[in-house]
Amino acid sequence: MTRECSLLLPRVCAALADPRQPGSDDTCLEKLLDWFRDLTEFGECPPPLVQDNPCLTEFITSVLALPEPSPSILSFTLRLAGILAASENRFQHLQQEKLLVRLFGRDGPLNSALWEDASVRSGWVEGVHSMMHHQPALCFLCDGGGIDVIFTLQGDPSLFVASAASQLLVHMLTLSVESETTKPLSTKDCDWPACAQMIIKRIEDSLQSSSSSHIEQSLKLLTSLFGSCRATWTEVLWLGIAKQIESFLTEETVQAQQMLANLLLSMAWSPVFYDTEGSFWTLVTSALEHLTPVQAGPLAVGLLRLYKCPQDVRIQALTVLLQPMDCILRAASQPLEYAGLLDESVSDPATVESLLSSRSSCVSLLCQTLAHLEELLSLIHLPVDLPYTSLLHSLMTILQFCNGFLSPASPLGSTISRILINCFRVQRSALDVLAALSERKGDLFDVLLAYLESPNTSPTVSIELRRDPSLLPSMSIQACHLAFTDVFLVLQKRLCSPCWEIRDSSLEFLTALIKYQDEFRQSLLSSEVLRLTENLLEDPESYVRASAVTAVGHLAFITYFAPESPAIGNQYNKELQEILSTDPEGFPRRAVISIFTKWLRQGCTGQLEDTERFVSRVIQTVEHDLDWEVRLGGLELIEIFCSQTICQLGLPECPYAPVSSAVTSSIHQNESLHIFCRAKVFNFLFQSLCDCDKPVGQRACDILLGLRCNFYPVSTLKDSQGAEDSRAGRSIAWLQRTLRQGSLAQNFPTDGGNGVDFQDPESMLLALGTIDLEELHDELNKSSDHVEKSPQSLLQDILATVGTIEENEADCY
């Protein structure tokens, strides 16, 4: 702790404990607690923290003496005391002062009206949790009846308090077992420490009680314990409660089945239970059988993700997961065209059919099942073999149900059809799974095309369709031409839709199709899609204009930049340049600068006009843009341009790389500098260092540092003092002083003012060599509140908020 902080701390403590003061901002108090945590997290460093700062104990005493302290100050005091008591020495000191028992014992806030405030209960739990790092703290709490309080708080109306209480019990049980046992616990010799025994007894009593809330709380606690602790003693604990847990599967009165599934899954992931013979995995299979499909689904997919899972359990989990899909397939086939997904069911098929016959449960069950299938298919190594053909048929059946393509004769199929028609949630989920499938079947393309054609397809579903054009089939060139002809006929209609979401998603779908350019170029050129896409550059909706810019920019690679059509390329370059300079919305302008960057990276700009002129024109437009993302895109364009220019001229990218000769190097260096100056690169870069948006300044500084590495080996950097003797040197020195002001700089010289000539190669070479770019880099990368985050500033702010510093009346927060 610095001397300044030591002097301020007593005043802060006195101000916070003064009932006449309005109290400090909660944000300041949280930051102050973080500071104390940092001071105490290295044990006794500094050792006499409490002894050397008696104001801390005086503050706690003063707060306890108040007849009605504010809840926020009392909560802060509880948490502060817990942080200080985390060290055994400081704990003993606070005990001697009898402060801990007055804070956390029966005579403290527990039995006062302030306990009704959730912030006080939260502060009590957090304070206890902070001090639980040694055995004396455990004994203090257990002997004082704190265990009962924490178990009660598990049912607190505040979810934050209830969750914190459960986590505290897990922490205390683990600490008790691991710090108080002298030999490993086993099923034959189990002698739990006193504190652990108290907690386990309460868990067992709760599980055997008739209160469903107590059962649920204990299941949550056990789930957290088995999920965070992998010690072998957890198996000893489990064996003592396994029979009671198993009984919950058959007792219909218990409303804790979902929590039971979470518990079993957390245990399955623990290595302690990997090799458990019989009992545990038998219980898992029983749960898969007795839980409802909605409850068993998360357990099933979790087991399927598990590497070390018995094969019979894995097969059963897959069966549970696929059962709703199997039911869909069977309900739609009349007579059974497909054999279904499953040979047998784990649970009663009537339960699944009943859920699919109700609108609310049908949609939720299918969305959950489809989400689990997508999660499973996203794995790099699929741990189980899926019946791809039947699964694909069931997915297509769901999609056909949603668009009204199916009218099955079976009663269940008719019910599902009425429920799913126009159900966009299920449509999106099914398409996500379809995109994740690794194998595609022959009828897939026709259904997807029908989806694009159907008026019942939601615009949001169209967005799903354009995510993965690889759903389109692999065909011969002739067949592919016919297929894409159909696609473009549908796109023509959708590009003219009155709904902007449909126009937007269609443009994005078209952009995603670019990788199939060899297959669809002929179809595209013979369709109206190109003309309609060009028209949408003037769409009234900015999102659509941005998507049209992106589509045109990508289509340029197969149309506008073709050798036979240079005129069209220049036409579109001019149109996009105009959008960049005149569009009132930011999204289209961002799209343009992104496309220009892509064109430059791919080497296409030379076919439009001289690359140097192209970059210069874009820079002069972008540097005045009010959107910082557009300006940042302009800097990316500059970075690519500089890199390409240097590579083309043969300058070494590393200052230590060998060159053919000093003369050649000097010629290339001079030539590249002239190019950068003519393109007005340096003007934009140095101006961006003072940009009010920090990412822009950071990127510009990185680019300038990179350029300096190319023009100056480290040993040849100029001395700024000596450089100031010349006129150019004085202007560069003035520039450096201006740059140090950052975004506060006024009247930045952009046109040669103050003698700075950004188009003079000699001046810019001198600027690169003399301006302290490292210092600017460090300043730009500092947090914007680095000053306010200092402990001294924090203490001053707290004093300001409680009204004790007249000269600093404003709260900086």
Tab-separated table of N, CA, C and O in Angstrom, residues 517 521 525 555-570 604 606-608:
chain	number	residue	atom	x	y	z
A	517	GLN	N	-18.789	-20.691	-58.756
A	517	GLN	CA	-18.839	-19.836	-59.938
A	517	GLN	C	-18.646	-20.605	-61.235
A	517	GLN	O	-19.274	-20.282	-62.245
A	521	ARG	N	-21.816	-19.723	-63.741
A	521	ARG	CA	-21.524	-18.471	-64.459
A	521	ARG	C	-22.429	-18.310	-65.677
A	521	ARG	O	-22.992	-17.248	-65.913
A	525	LEU	N	-25.270	-15.261	-66.112
A	525	LEU	CA	-25.212	-14.269	-67.177
A	525	LEU	C	-26.472	-14.266	-68.032
A	525	LEU	O	-26.827	-13.248	-68.627
A	555	LEU	N	-19.425	-10.729	-57.135
A	555	LEU	CA	-19.730	-11.136	-58.504
A	555	LEU	C	-18.745	-10.538	-59.497
A	555	LEU	O	-18.572	-11.059	-60.605
A	556	ALA	N	-18.091	-9.452	-59.093
A	556	ALA	CA	-17.105	-8.826	-59.980
A	556	ALA	C	-15.996	-9.788	-60.368
A	556	ALA	O	-15.417	-9.677	-61.450
A	557	PHE	N	-15.685	-10.722	-59.497
A	557	PHE	CA	-14.594	-11.649	-59.783
A	557	PHE	C	-14.913	-12.562	-60.961
A	557	PHE	O	-14.004	-13.101	-61.592
A	558	ILE	N	-16.206	-12.783	-61.249
A	558	ILE	CA	-16.535	-13.680	-62.360
A	558	ILE	C	-17.194	-12.953	-63.529
A	558	ILE	O	-17.479	-13.558	-64.556
A	559	THR	N	-17.462	-11.649	-63.362
A	559	THR	CA	-18.099	-10.913	-64.453
A	559	THR	C	-17.327	-9.647	-64.802
A	559	THR	O	-16.729	-9.533	-65.854
A	560	TYR	N	-17.281	-8.690	-63.877
A	560	TYR	CA	-16.761	-7.365	-64.182
A	560	TYR	C	-15.264	-7.367	-64.446
A	560	TYR	O	-14.760	-6.549	-65.204
A	561	PHE	N	-14.509	-8.281	-63.802
A	561	PHE	CA	-13.067	-8.289	-63.994
A	561	PHE	C	-12.643	-9.239	-65.105
A	561	PHE	O	-11.472	-9.506	-65.268
A	562	ALA	N	-13.626	-9.788	-65.796
A	562	ALA	CA	-13.292	-10.657	-66.920
A	562	ALA	C	-12.613	-9.822	-68.006
A	562	ALA	O	-12.954	-8.656	-68.212
A	563	PRO	N	-11.632	-10.387	-68.717
A	563	PRO	CA	-10.885	-9.603	-69.725
A	563	PRO	C	-11.784	-8.997	-70.795
A	563	PRO	O	-11.473	-7.943	-71.341
A	564	GLU	N	-12.940	-9.673	-71.064
A	564	GLU	CA	-13.777	-9.170	-72.155
A	564	GLU	C	-14.686	-8.017	-71.734
A	564	GLU	O	-15.414	-7.472	-72.551
A	565	SER	N	-14.693	-7.641	-70.435
A	565	SER	CA	-15.635	-6.605	-70.008
A	565	SER	C	-14.991	-5.572	-69.090
A	565	SER	O	-15.469	-5.338	-67.987
A	566	PRO	N	-13.888	-4.914	-69.501
A	566	PRO	CA	-13.254	-3.910	-68.638
A	566	PRO	C	-14.140	-2.687	-68.425
A	566	PRO	O	-14.090	-2.049	-67.386
A	567	ALA	N	-14.970	-2.351	-69.401
A	567	ALA	CA	-15.823	-1.165	-69.260
A	567	ALA	C	-16.813	-1.346	-68.119
A	567	ALA	O	-17.081	-0.416	-67.351
A	568	ILE	N	-17.379	-2.552	-68.019
A	568	ILE	CA	-18.334	-2.815	-66.939
A	568	ILE	C	-17.623	-2.698	-65.592
A	568	ILE	O	-18.169	-2.177	-64.625
A	569	GLY	N	-16.383	-3.190	-65.526
A	569	GLY	CA	-15.633	-3.097	-64.281
A	569	GLY	C	-15.444	-1.673	-63.832
A	569	GLY	O	-15.645	-1.339	-62.661
A	570	ASN	N	-15.043	-0.780	-64.756
A	570	ASN	CA	-14.857	0.623	-64.400
A	570	ASN	C	-16.174	1.275	-63.992
A	570	ASN	O	-16.210	2.126	-63.106
A	604	CYS	N	-7.074	-7.034	-58.218
A	604	CYS	CA	-8.004	-6.711	-59.299
A	604	CYS	C	-8.043	-5.227	-59.643
A	604	CYS	O	-8.553	-4.852	-60.706
A	606	GLY	N	-5.835	-3.135	-60.537
A	606	GLY	CA	-5.047	-2.710	-61.687
A	606	GLY	C	-5.817	-2.801	-62.984
A	606	GLY	O	-5.481	-2.143	-63.967
A	607	GLN	N	-6.890	-3.639	-63.003
A	607	GLN	CA	-7.698	-3.752	-64.204
A	607	GLN	C	-8.715	-2.621	-64.305
A	607	GLN	O	-9.321	-2.411	-65.343
A	608	LEU	N	-8.932	-1.919	-63.197
A	608	LEU	CA	-9.910	-0.833	-63.199
A	608	LEU	C	-9.252	0.497	-63.539
A	608	LEU	O	-9.705	1.240	-64.390
